Amino acid sequence: MGADQHGQDATKAAVRACRNAIEFNSIPSITDIVPGGYDAMKLHIQLGVPEGLVDSVDLEKVRAVFPYGNIVDPVDIGVGGLLAKSGIAIPELGDVDDMGNPDDGFVIAVASITVGY
């Protein structure tokens, strides 16, 4: 799970979700499990972002999260996650809607990363 509390940026939330999915995991035996090791490892990325924000996610920024392996195309992205209210809109942090009005949206994305070969 990843979130953008200020700015309503689905890309930022998706990148954070991917980072959280991999940063707290370690597979030291990947070189024993995957023929060709890290360079041959295939990654399948599945993302869920709130409705109406799917097309706004910059998939190149999402891909840049992964330091090695080959990302399987396409990255699966669909409606999921949550658009919640943060309870506070801070315009200086980007909390404005398309009309320039305060927006307390809190974008939450979810990610599933599958490792294989």
mmCIF file of N, CA and C in Angstrom:
data_model
loop_
_atom_site.group_PDB
_atom_site.id
_atom_site.type_symbol
_atom_site.label_atom_id
_atom_site.label_comp_id
_atom_site.label_asym_id
_atom_site.label_seq_id
_atom_site.Cartn_x
_atom_site.Cartn_y
_atom_site.Cartn_z
ATOM 1 N N MET A 1 0.834 -1.165 0.000
ATOM 2 C CA MET A 1 0.000 0.000 0.000
ATOM 3 C C MET A 1 0.885 1.235 0.000
ATOM 4 N N GLY A 2 0.470 2.241 -0.738
ATOM 5 C CA GLY A 2 1.163 3.511 -0.737
ATOM 6 C C GLY A 2 0.135 4.619 -0.817
ATOM 7 N N ALA A 3 0.477 5.778 -0.288
ATOM 8 C CA ALA A 3 -0.497 6.865 -0.239
ATOM 9 C C ALA A 3 0.146 8.203 -0.576
ATOM 10 N N ASP A 4 -0.695 9.105 -1.079
ATOM 11 C CA ASP A 4 -0.328 10.507 -1.235
ATOM 12 C C ASP A 4 -1.389 11.311 -0.500
ATOM 13 N N GLN A 5 -1.024 11.802 0.661
ATOM 14 C CA GLN A 5 -1.969 12.514 1.507
ATOM 15 C C GLN A 5 -2.224 13.931 1.024
ATOM 16 N N HIS A 6 -1.244 14.528 0.368
ATOM 17 C CA HIS A 6 -1.390 15.894 -0.127
ATOM 18 C C HIS A 6 -0.974 15.947 -1.588
ATOM 19 N N GLY A 7 -1.861 16.430 -2.435
ATOM 20 C CA GLY A 7 -1.561 16.572 -3.842
ATOM 21 C C GLY A 7 -2.365 15.671 -4.746
ATOM 22 N N GLN A 8 -2.991 14.650 -4.181
ATOM 23 C CA GLN A 8 -3.859 13.750 -4.934
ATOM 24 C C GLN A 8 -3.158 13.164 -6.158
ATOM 25 N N ASP A 9 -1.920 12.715 -5.975
ATOM 26 C CA ASP A 9 -1.091 12.203 -7.062
ATOM 27 C C ASP A 9 -1.088 10.676 -7.048
ATOM 28 N N ALA A 10 -1.800 10.065 -7.988
ATOM 29 C CA ALA A 10 -1.892 8.604 -8.043
ATOM 30 C C ALA A 10 -0.548 7.964 -8.377
ATOM 31 N N THR A 11 0.300 8.646 -9.152
ATOM 32 C CA THR A 11 1.628 8.103 -9.451
ATOM 33 C C THR A 11 2.449 8.002 -8.176
ATOM 34 N N LYS A 12 2.441 9.057 -7.370
ATOM 35 C CA LYS A 12 3.192 9.046 -6.116
ATOM 36 C C LYS A 12 2.700 7.909 -5.215
ATOM 37 N N ALA A 13 1.390 7.724 -5.131
ATOM 38 C CA ALA A 13 0.833 6.647 -4.311
ATOM 39 C C ALA A 13 1.237 5.277 -4.866
ATOM 40 N N ALA A 14 1.206 5.094 -6.185
ATOM 41 C CA ALA A 14 1.564 3.815 -6.806
ATOM 42 C C ALA A 14 3.047 3.505 -6.623
ATOM 43 N N VAL A 15 3.896 4.516 -6.772
ATOM 44 C CA VAL A 15 5.339 4.327 -6.561
ATOM 45 C C VAL A 15 5.595 3.913 -5.110
ATOM 46 N N ARG A 16 4.953 4.574 -4.182
ATOM 47 C CA ARG A 16 5.125 4.221 -2.771
ATOM 48 C C ARG A 16 4.619 2.812 -2.491
ATOM 49 N N ALA A 17 3.531 2.409 -3.115
ATOM 50 C CA ALA A 17 3.001 1.059 -2.932
ATOM 51 C C ALA A 17 4.012 0.018 -3.426
ATOM 52 N N CYS A 18 4.618 0.281 -4.575
ATOM 53 C CA CYS A 18 5.621 -0.647 -5.120
ATOM 54 C C CYS A 18 6.858 -0.699 -4.232
ATOM 55 N N ARG A 19 7.304 0.454 -3.785
ATOM 56 C CA ARG A 19 8.474 0.479 -2.892
ATOM 57 C C ARG A 19 8.183 -0.295 -1.614
ATOM 58 N N ASN A 20 7.002 -0.089 -1.050
ATOM 59 C CA ASN A 20 6.648 -0.817 0.168
ATOM 60 C C ASN A 20 6.560 -2.315 -0.084
ATOM 61 N N ALA A 21 6.149 -2.703 -1.281
ATOM 62 C CA ALA A 21 6.022 -4.124 -1.614
ATOM 63 C C ALA A 21 7.376 -4.821 -1.676
ATOM 64 N N ILE A 22 8.424 -4.090 -2.042
ATOM 65 C CA ILE A 22 9.731 -4.749 -2.200
ATOM 66 C C ILE A 22 10.748 -4.395 -1.125
ATOM 67 N N GLU A 23 10.623 -3.254 -0.487
ATOM 68 C CA GLU A 23 11.674 -2.815 0.434
ATOM 69 C C GLU A 23 11.797 -3.656 1.694
ATOM 70 N N PHE A 24 10.730 -4.284 2.111
ATOM 71 C CA PHE A 24 10.777 -5.050 3.344
ATOM 72 C C PHE A 24 10.847 -6.552 3.082
ATOM 73 N N ASN A 25 11.254 -6.903 1.871
ATOM 74 C CA ASN A 25 11.391 -8.300 1.488
ATOM 75 C C ASN A 25 12.798 -8.556 0.987
ATOM 76 N N SER A 26 13.256 -9.751 1.243
ATOM 77 C CA SER A 26 14.571 -10.149 0.761
ATOM 78 C C SER A 26 14.492 -11.597 0.296
ATOM 79 N N ILE A 27 15.019 -11.842 -0.876
ATOM 80 C CA ILE A 27 15.071 -13.201 -1.396
ATOM 81 C C ILE A 27 16.537 -13.480 -1.755
ATOM 82 N N PRO A 28 17.372 -13.731 -0.737
ATOM 83 C CA PRO A 28 18.801 -13.917 -1.004
ATOM 84 C C PRO A 28 19.115 -15.139 -1.856
ATOM 85 N N SER A 29 18.188 -16.089 -1.908
ATOM 86 C CA SER A 29 18.443 -17.304 -2.686
ATOM 87 C C SER A 29 17.965 -17.175 -4.127
ATOM 88 N N ILE A 30 17.669 -15.956 -4.584
ATOM 89 C CA ILE A 30 17.141 -15.787 -5.942
ATOM 90 C C ILE A 30 18.101 -16.362 -6.984
ATOM 91 N N THR A 31 19.402 -16.277 -6.719
ATOM 92 C CA THR A 31 20.367 -16.823 -7.683
ATOM 93 C C THR A 31 20.312 -18.343 -7.746
ATOM 94 N N ASP A 32 19.819 -18.981 -6.675
ATOM 95 C CA ASP A 32 19.652 -20.439 -6.673
ATOM 96 C C ASP A 32 18.307 -20.849 -7.266
ATOM 97 N N ILE A 33 17.317 -19.972 -7.167
ATOM 98 C CA ILE A 33 15.956 -20.293 -7.591
ATOM 99 C C ILE A 33 15.717 -19.953 -9.059
ATOM 100 N N VAL A 34 16.218 -18.802 -9.481
ATOM 101 C CA VAL A 34 15.969 -18.309 -10.842
ATOM 102 C C VAL A 34 17.206 -18.533 -11.704
ATOM 103 N N PRO A 35 17.094 -19.346 -12.759
ATOM 104 C CA PRO A 35 18.232 -19.504 -13.671
ATOM 105 C C PRO A 35 18.622 -18.139 -14.248
ATOM 106 N N GLY A 36 19.860 -17.760 -14.076
ATOM 107 C CA GLY A 36 20.317 -16.451 -14.543
ATOM 108 C C GLY A 36 20.253 -15.384 -13.467
ATOM 109 N N GLY A 37 19.743 -15.736 -12.283
ATOM 110 C CA GLY A 37 19.736 -14.825 -11.144
ATOM 111 C C GLY A 37 18.890 -13.578 -11.337
ATOM 112 N N TYR A 38 19.323 -12.506 -10.691
ATOM 113 C CA TYR A 38 18.563 -11.256 -10.683
ATOM 114 C C TYR A 38 18.307 -10.693 -12.072
ATOM 115 N N ASP A 39 19.287 -10.858 -12.970
ATOM 116 C CA ASP A 39 19.124 -10.307 -14.314
ATOM 117 C C ASP A 39 18.041 -11.034 -15.119
ATOM 118 N N ALA A 40 17.786 -12.292 -14.804
ATOM 119 C CA ALA A 40 16.778 -13.061 -15.532
ATOM 120 C C ALA A 40 15.420 -13.080 -14.823
ATOM 121 N N MET A 41 15.385 -12.542 -13.625
ATOM 122 C CA MET A 41 14.147 -12.526 -12.847
ATOM 123 C C MET A 41 13.082 -11.702 -13.565
ATOM 124 N N LYS A 42 11.851 -12.217 -13.559
ATOM 125 C CA LYS A 42 10.732 -11.496 -14.169
ATOM 126 C C LYS A 42 9.815 -10.991 -13.068
ATOM 127 N N LEU A 43 9.353 -9.772 -13.229
ATOM 128 C CA LEU A 43 8.484 -9.137 -12.254
ATOM 129 C C LEU A 43 7.140 -8.810 -12.894
ATOM 130 N N HIS A 44 6.093 -9.261 -12.265
ATOM 131 C CA HIS A 44 4.751 -8.907 -12.722
ATOM 132 C C HIS A 44 4.207 -7.896 -11.720
ATOM 133 N N ILE A 45 3.808 -6.734 -12.223
ATOM 134 C CA ILE A 45 3.311 -5.659 -11.367
ATOM 135 C C ILE A 45 1.813 -5.519 -11.582
ATOM 136 N N GLN A 46 1.084 -5.542 -10.483
ATOM 137 C CA GLN A 46 -0.356 -5.319 -10.524
ATOM 138 C C GLN A 46 -0.668 -4.175 -9.563
ATOM 139 N N LEU A 47 -1.342 -3.141 -10.088
ATOM 140 C CA LEU A 47 -1.669 -1.958 -9.302
ATOM 141 C C LEU A 47 -3.166 -1.714 -9.263
ATOM 142 N N GLY A 48 -3.621 -1.211 -8.135
ATOM 143 C CA GLY A 48 -4.998 -0.752 -8.004
ATOM 144 C C GLY A 48 -4.971 0.691 -7.516
ATOM 145 N N VAL A 49 -5.591 1.570 -8.277
ATOM 146 C CA VAL A 49 -5.685 2.982 -7.884
ATOM 147 C C VAL A 49 -7.157 3.411 -7.958
ATOM 148 N N PRO A 50 -7.510 4.470 -7.234
ATOM 149 C CA PRO A 50 -8.914 4.875 -7.215
ATOM 150 C C PRO A 50 -9.486 5.164 -8.602
ATOM 151 N N GLU A 51 -10.782 4.940 -8.709
ATOM 152 C CA GLU A 51 -11.507 5.184 -9.955
ATOM 153 C C GLU A 51 -11.271 6.618 -10.424
ATOM 154 N N GLY A 52 -11.058 6.753 -11.724
ATOM 155 C CA GLY A 52 -10.819 8.063 -12.313
ATOM 156 C C GLY A 52 -9.364 8.475 -12.338
ATOM 157 N N LEU A 53 -8.489 7.701 -11.675
ATOM 158 C CA LEU A 53 -7.068 8.052 -11.613
ATOM 159 C C LEU A 53 -6.162 7.060 -12.330
ATOM 160 N N VAL A 54 -6.740 5.980 -12.854
ATOM 161 C CA VAL A 54 -5.947 4.927 -13.504
ATOM 162 C C VAL A 54 -5.090 5.501 -14.628
ATOM 163 N N ASP A 55 -5.664 6.332 -15.470
ATOM 164 C CA ASP A 55 -4.927 6.874 -16.621
ATOM 165 C C ASP A 55 -3.900 7.931 -16.240
ATOM 166 N N SER A 56 -3.930 8.402 -15.001
ATOM 167 C CA SER A 56 -2.986 9.440 -14.593
ATOM 168 C C SER A 56 -1.672 8.879 -14.059
ATOM 169 N N VAL A 57 -1.579 7.561 -13.877
ATOM 170 C CA VAL A 57 -0.368 6.957 -13.319
ATOM 171 C C VAL A 57 0.724 6.885 -14.382
ATOM 172 N N ASP A 58 1.880 7.434 -14.064
ATOM 173 C CA ASP A 58 3.046 7.403 -14.940
ATOM 174 C C ASP A 58 3.764 6.070 -14.725
ATOM 175 N N LEU A 59 3.543 5.128 -15.618
ATOM 176 C CA LEU A 59 4.093 3.787 -15.451
ATOM 177 C C LEU A 59 5.614 3.746 -15.561
ATOM 178 N N GLU A 60 6.220 4.721 -16.215
ATOM 179 C CA GLU A 60 7.689 4.763 -16.267
ATOM 180 C C GLU A 60 8.261 5.067 -14.886
ATOM 181 N N LYS A 61 7.595 5.900 -14.119
ATOM 182 C CA LYS A 61 8.043 6.165 -12.745
ATOM 183 C C LYS A 61 7.852 4.938 -11.873
ATOM 184 N N VAL A 62 6.796 4.196 -12.114
ATOM 185 C CA VAL A 62 6.572 2.947 -11.384
ATOM 186 C C VAL A 62 7.677 1.950 -11.733
ATOM 187 N N ARG A 63 7.984 1.794 -13.010
ATOM 188 C CA ARG A 63 9.035 0.867 -13.448
ATOM 189 C C ARG A 63 10.396 1.213 -12.845
ATOM 190 N N ALA A 64 10.653 2.499 -12.656
ATOM 191 C CA ALA A 64 11.949 2.954 -12.139
ATOM 192 C C ALA A 64 12.192 2.529 -10.687
ATOM 193 N N VAL A 65 11.171 2.080 -10.002
ATOM 194 C CA VAL A 65 11.303 1.643 -8.610
ATOM 195 C C VAL A 65 12.150 0.376 -8.499
ATOM 196 N N PHE A 66 12.121 -0.457 -9.525
ATOM 197 C CA PHE A 66 12.712 -1.791 -9.452
ATOM 198 C C PHE A 66 14.157 -1.782 -9.946
ATOM 199 N N PRO A 67 15.109 -2.095 -9.048
ATOM 200 C CA PRO A 67 16.531 -1.976 -9.391
ATOM 201 C C PRO A 67 17.062 -3.072 -10.313
ATOM 202 N N TYR A 68 16.369 -4.201 -10.389
ATOM 203 C CA TYR A 68 16.807 -5.284 -11.266
ATOM 204 C C TYR A 68 15.616 -6.153 -11.617
ATOM 205 N N GLY A 69 15.852 -7.050 -12.551
ATOM 206 C CA GLY A 69 14.769 -7.891 -13.048
ATOM 207 C C GLY A 69 14.156 -7.287 -14.292
ATOM 208 N N ASN A 70 13.314 -8.062 -14.934
ATOM 209 C CA ASN A 70 12.631 -7.642 -16.157
ATOM 210 C C ASN A 70 11.141 -7.561 -15.868
ATOM 211 N N ILE A 71 10.572 -6.397 -16.076
ATOM 212 C CA ILE A 71 9.155 -6.202 -15.820
ATOM 213 C C ILE A 71 8.355 -6.780 -16.977
ATOM 214 N N VAL A 72 7.419 -7.646 -16.645
ATOM 215 C CA VAL A 72 6.563 -8.282 -17.630
ATOM 216 C C VAL A 72 5.523 -7.264 -18.094
ATOM 217 N N ASP A 73 5.413 -7.111 -19.408
ATOM 218 C CA ASP A 73 4.416 -6.193 -19.972
ATOM 219 C C ASP A 73 3.127 -6.933 -20.231
ATOM 220 N N PRO A 74 2.019 -6.281 -20.078
ATOM 221 C CA PRO A 74 1.894 -4.926 -19.575
ATOM 222 C C PRO A 74 1.844 -4.922 -18.044
ATOM 223 N N VAL A 75 2.126 -3.760 -17.467
ATOM 224 C CA VAL A 75 1.873 -3.564 -16.049
ATOM 225 C C VAL A 75 0.353 -3.539 -15.910
ATOM 226 N N ASP A 76 -0.178 -4.389 -15.043
ATOM 227 C CA ASP A 76 -1.634 -4.447 -14.858
ATOM 228 C C ASP A 76 -2.056 -3.348 -13.892
ATOM 229 N N ILE A 77 -2.903 -2.472 -14.361
ATOM 230 C CA ILE A 77 -3.392 -1.392 -13.518
ATOM 231 C C ILE A 77 -4.892 -1.282 -13.705
ATOM 232 N N GLY A 78 -5.578 -1.170 -12.595
ATOM 233 C CA GLY A 78 -7.023 -1.084 -12.649
ATOM 234 C C GLY A 78 -7.568 -0.337 -11.451
ATOM 235 N N VAL A 79 -8.870 -0.316 -11.388
ATOM 236 C CA VAL A 79 -9.533 0.382 -10.286
ATOM 237 C C VAL A 79 -9.351 -0.410 -9.006
ATOM 238 N N GLY A 80 -8.901 0.258 -7.977
ATOM 239 C CA GLY A 80 -8.677 -0.344 -6.666
ATOM 240 C C GLY A 80 -8.191 0.731 -5.724
ATOM 241 N N GLY A 81 -7.607 0.350 -4.646
ATOM 242 C CA GLY A 81 -7.145 1.343 -3.694
ATOM 243 C C GLY A 81 -8.314 2.079 -3.068
ATOM 244 N N LEU A 82 -8.085 3.336 -2.719
ATOM 245 C CA LEU A 82 -9.108 4.108 -2.016
ATOM 246 C C LEU A 82 -8.850 5.592 -2.195
ATOM 247 N N LEU A 83 -9.901 6.334 -2.403
ATOM 248 C CA LEU A 83 -9.827 7.791 -2.373
ATOM 249 C C LEU A 83 -10.556 8.210 -1.109
ATOM 250 N N ALA A 84 -9.782 8.595 -0.103
ATOM 251 C CA ALA A 84 -10.336 8.957 1.193
ATOM 252 C C ALA A 84 -10.216 10.464 1.398
ATOM 253 N N LYS A 85 -10.660 10.913 2.534
ATOM 254 C CA LYS A 85 -10.532 12.317 2.922
ATOM 255 C C LYS A 85 -9.484 12.406 4.026
ATOM 256 N N SER A 86 -8.552 13.342 3.887
ATOM 257 C CA SER A 86 -7.519 13.510 4.910
ATOM 258 C C SER A 86 -8.008 14.373 6.069
ATOM 259 N N GLY A 87 -9.060 15.134 5.837
ATOM 260 C CA GLY A 87 -9.583 15.993 6.888
ATOM 261 C C GLY A 87 -8.986 17.387 6.890
ATOM 262 N N ILE A 88 -7.998 17.608 6.015
ATOM 263 C CA ILE A 88 -7.382 18.923 5.926
ATOM 264 C C ILE A 88 -6.867 19.145 4.511
ATOM 265 N N ALA A 89 -7.117 20.318 3.994
ATOM 266 C CA ALA A 89 -6.603 20.694 2.670
ATOM 267 C C ALA A 89 -5.581 21.799 2.863
ATOM 268 N N ILE A 90 -4.374 21.556 2.382
ATOM 269 C CA ILE A 90 -3.297 22.542 2.482
ATOM 270 C C ILE A 90 -2.898 22.907 1.054
ATOM 271 N N PRO A 91 -3.439 24.010 0.531
ATOM 272 C CA PRO A 91 -3.163 24.380 -0.865
ATOM 273 C C PRO A 91 -1.674 24.464 -1.192
ATOM 274 N N GLU A 92 -0.852 24.878 -0.241
ATOM 275 C CA GLU A 92 0.596 24.987 -0.475
ATOM 276 C C GLU A 92 1.241 23.634 -0.756
ATOM 277 N N LEU A 93 0.564 22.554 -0.359
ATOM 278 C CA LEU A 93 1.076 21.204 -0.610
ATOM 279 C C LEU A 93 0.392 20.539 -1.796
ATOM 280 N N GLY A 94 -0.375 21.321 -2.551
ATOM 281 C CA GLY A 94 -1.016 20.802 -3.754
ATOM 282 C C GLY A 94 -2.444 20.333 -3.553
ATOM 283 N N ASP A 95 -3.016 20.615 -2.426
ATOM 284 C CA ASP A 95 -4.380 20.158 -2.140
ATOM 285 C C ASP A 95 -5.426 21.077 -2.766
ATOM 286 N N VAL A 96 -5.467 21.079 -4.087
ATOM 287 C CA VAL A 96 -6.458 21.867 -4.825
ATOM 288 C C VAL A 96 -7.020 21.012 -5.961
ATOM 289 N N ASP A 97 -8.287 21.256 -6.294
ATOM 290 C CA ASP A 97 -8.898 20.529 -7.393
ATOM 291 C C ASP A 97 -8.614 21.250 -8.711
ATOM 292 N N ASP A 98 -9.195 20.772 -9.795
ATOM 293 C CA ASP A 98 -8.952 21.353 -11.120
ATOM 294 C C ASP A 98 -9.407 22.804 -11.234
ATOM 295 N N MET A 99 -10.298 23.217 -10.356
ATOM 296 C CA MET A 99 -10.817 24.588 -10.376
ATOM 297 C C MET A 99 -10.068 25.502 -9.408
ATOM 298 N N GLY A 100 -9.051 24.947 -8.708
ATOM 299 C CA GLY A 100 -8.283 25.741 -7.758
ATOM 300 C C GLY A 100 -8.874 25.793 -6.365
ATOM 301 N N ASN A 101 -9.909 24.996 -6.122
ATOM 302 C CA ASN A 101 -10.545 24.950 -4.807
ATOM 303 C C ASN A 101 -9.825 23.956 -3.895
ATOM 304 N N PRO A 102 -9.855 24.183 -2.578
ATOM 305 C CA PRO A 102 -9.224 23.237 -1.653
ATOM 306 C C PRO A 102 -9.777 21.822 -1.839
ATOM 307 N N ASP A 103 -8.901 20.823 -1.740
ATOM 308 C CA ASP A 103 -9.270 19.416 -1.924
ATOM 309 C C ASP A 103 -8.530 18.594 -0.871
ATOM 310 N N ASP A 104 -9.276 17.916 -0.009
ATOM 311 C CA ASP A 104 -8.628 17.120 1.039
ATOM 312 C C ASP A 104 -8.553 15.635 0.676
ATOM 313 N N GLY A 105 -8.508 15.344 -0.621
ATOM 314 C CA GLY A 105 -8.401 13.955 -1.068
ATOM 315 C C GLY A 105 -7.110 13.301 -0.611
ATOM 316 N N PHE A 106 -7.217 12.022 -0.295
ATOM 317 C CA PHE A 106 -6.099 11.213 0.186
ATOM 318 C C PHE A 106 -6.081 9.985 -0.717
ATOM 319 N N VAL A 107 -5.119 9.898 -1.642
ATOM 320 C CA VAL A 107 -5.067 8.818 -2.631
ATOM 321 C C VAL A 107 -4.273 7.639 -2.069
ATOM 322 N N ILE A 108 -4.909 6.468 -2.069
ATOM 323 C CA ILE A 108 -4.260 5.255 -1.595
ATOM 324 C C ILE A 108 -4.247 4.242 -2.739
ATOM 325 N N ALA A 109 -3.061 3.723 -3.043
ATOM 326 C CA ALA A 109 -2.892 2.715 -4.088
ATOM 327 C C ALA A 109 -2.419 1.412 -3.453
ATOM 328 N N VAL A 110 -2.697 0.308 -4.125
ATOM 329 C CA VAL A 110 -2.214 -1.001 -3.670
ATOM 330 C C VAL A 110 -1.402 -1.634 -4.795
ATOM 331 N N ALA A 111 -0.432 -2.454 -4.395
ATOM 332 C CA ALA A 111 0.424 -3.107 -5.390
ATOM 333 C C ALA A 111 0.684 -4.560 -4.998
ATOM 334 N N SER A 112 0.765 -5.390 -6.013
ATOM 335 C CA SER A 112 1.186 -6.773 -5.845
ATOM 336 C C SER A 112 2.308 -7.020 -6.833
ATOM 337 N N ILE A 113 3.443 -7.485 -6.324
ATOM 338 C CA ILE A 113 4.604 -7.766 -7.166
ATOM 339 C C ILE A 113 4.885 -9.258 -7.100
ATOM 340 N N THR A 114 4.815 -9.923 -8.247
ATOM 341 C CA THR A 114 5.070 -11.360 -8.306
ATOM 342 C C THR A 114 6.428 -11.577 -8.964
ATOM 343 N N VAL A 115 7.251 -12.412 -8.354
ATOM 344 C CA VAL A 115 8.596 -12.695 -8.852
ATOM 345 C C VAL A 115 8.597 -14.088 -9.483
ATOM 346 N N GLY A 116 9.178 -14.190 -10.655
ATOM 347 C CA GLY A 116 9.261 -15.489 -11.318
ATOM 348 C C GLY A 116 10.353 -15.484 -12.375
ATOM 349 N N TYR A 117 10.304 -16.460 -13.271
ATOM 350 C CA TYR A 117 11.256 -16.550 -14.382
ATOM 351 C C TYR A 117 10.641 -17.261 -15.543
#
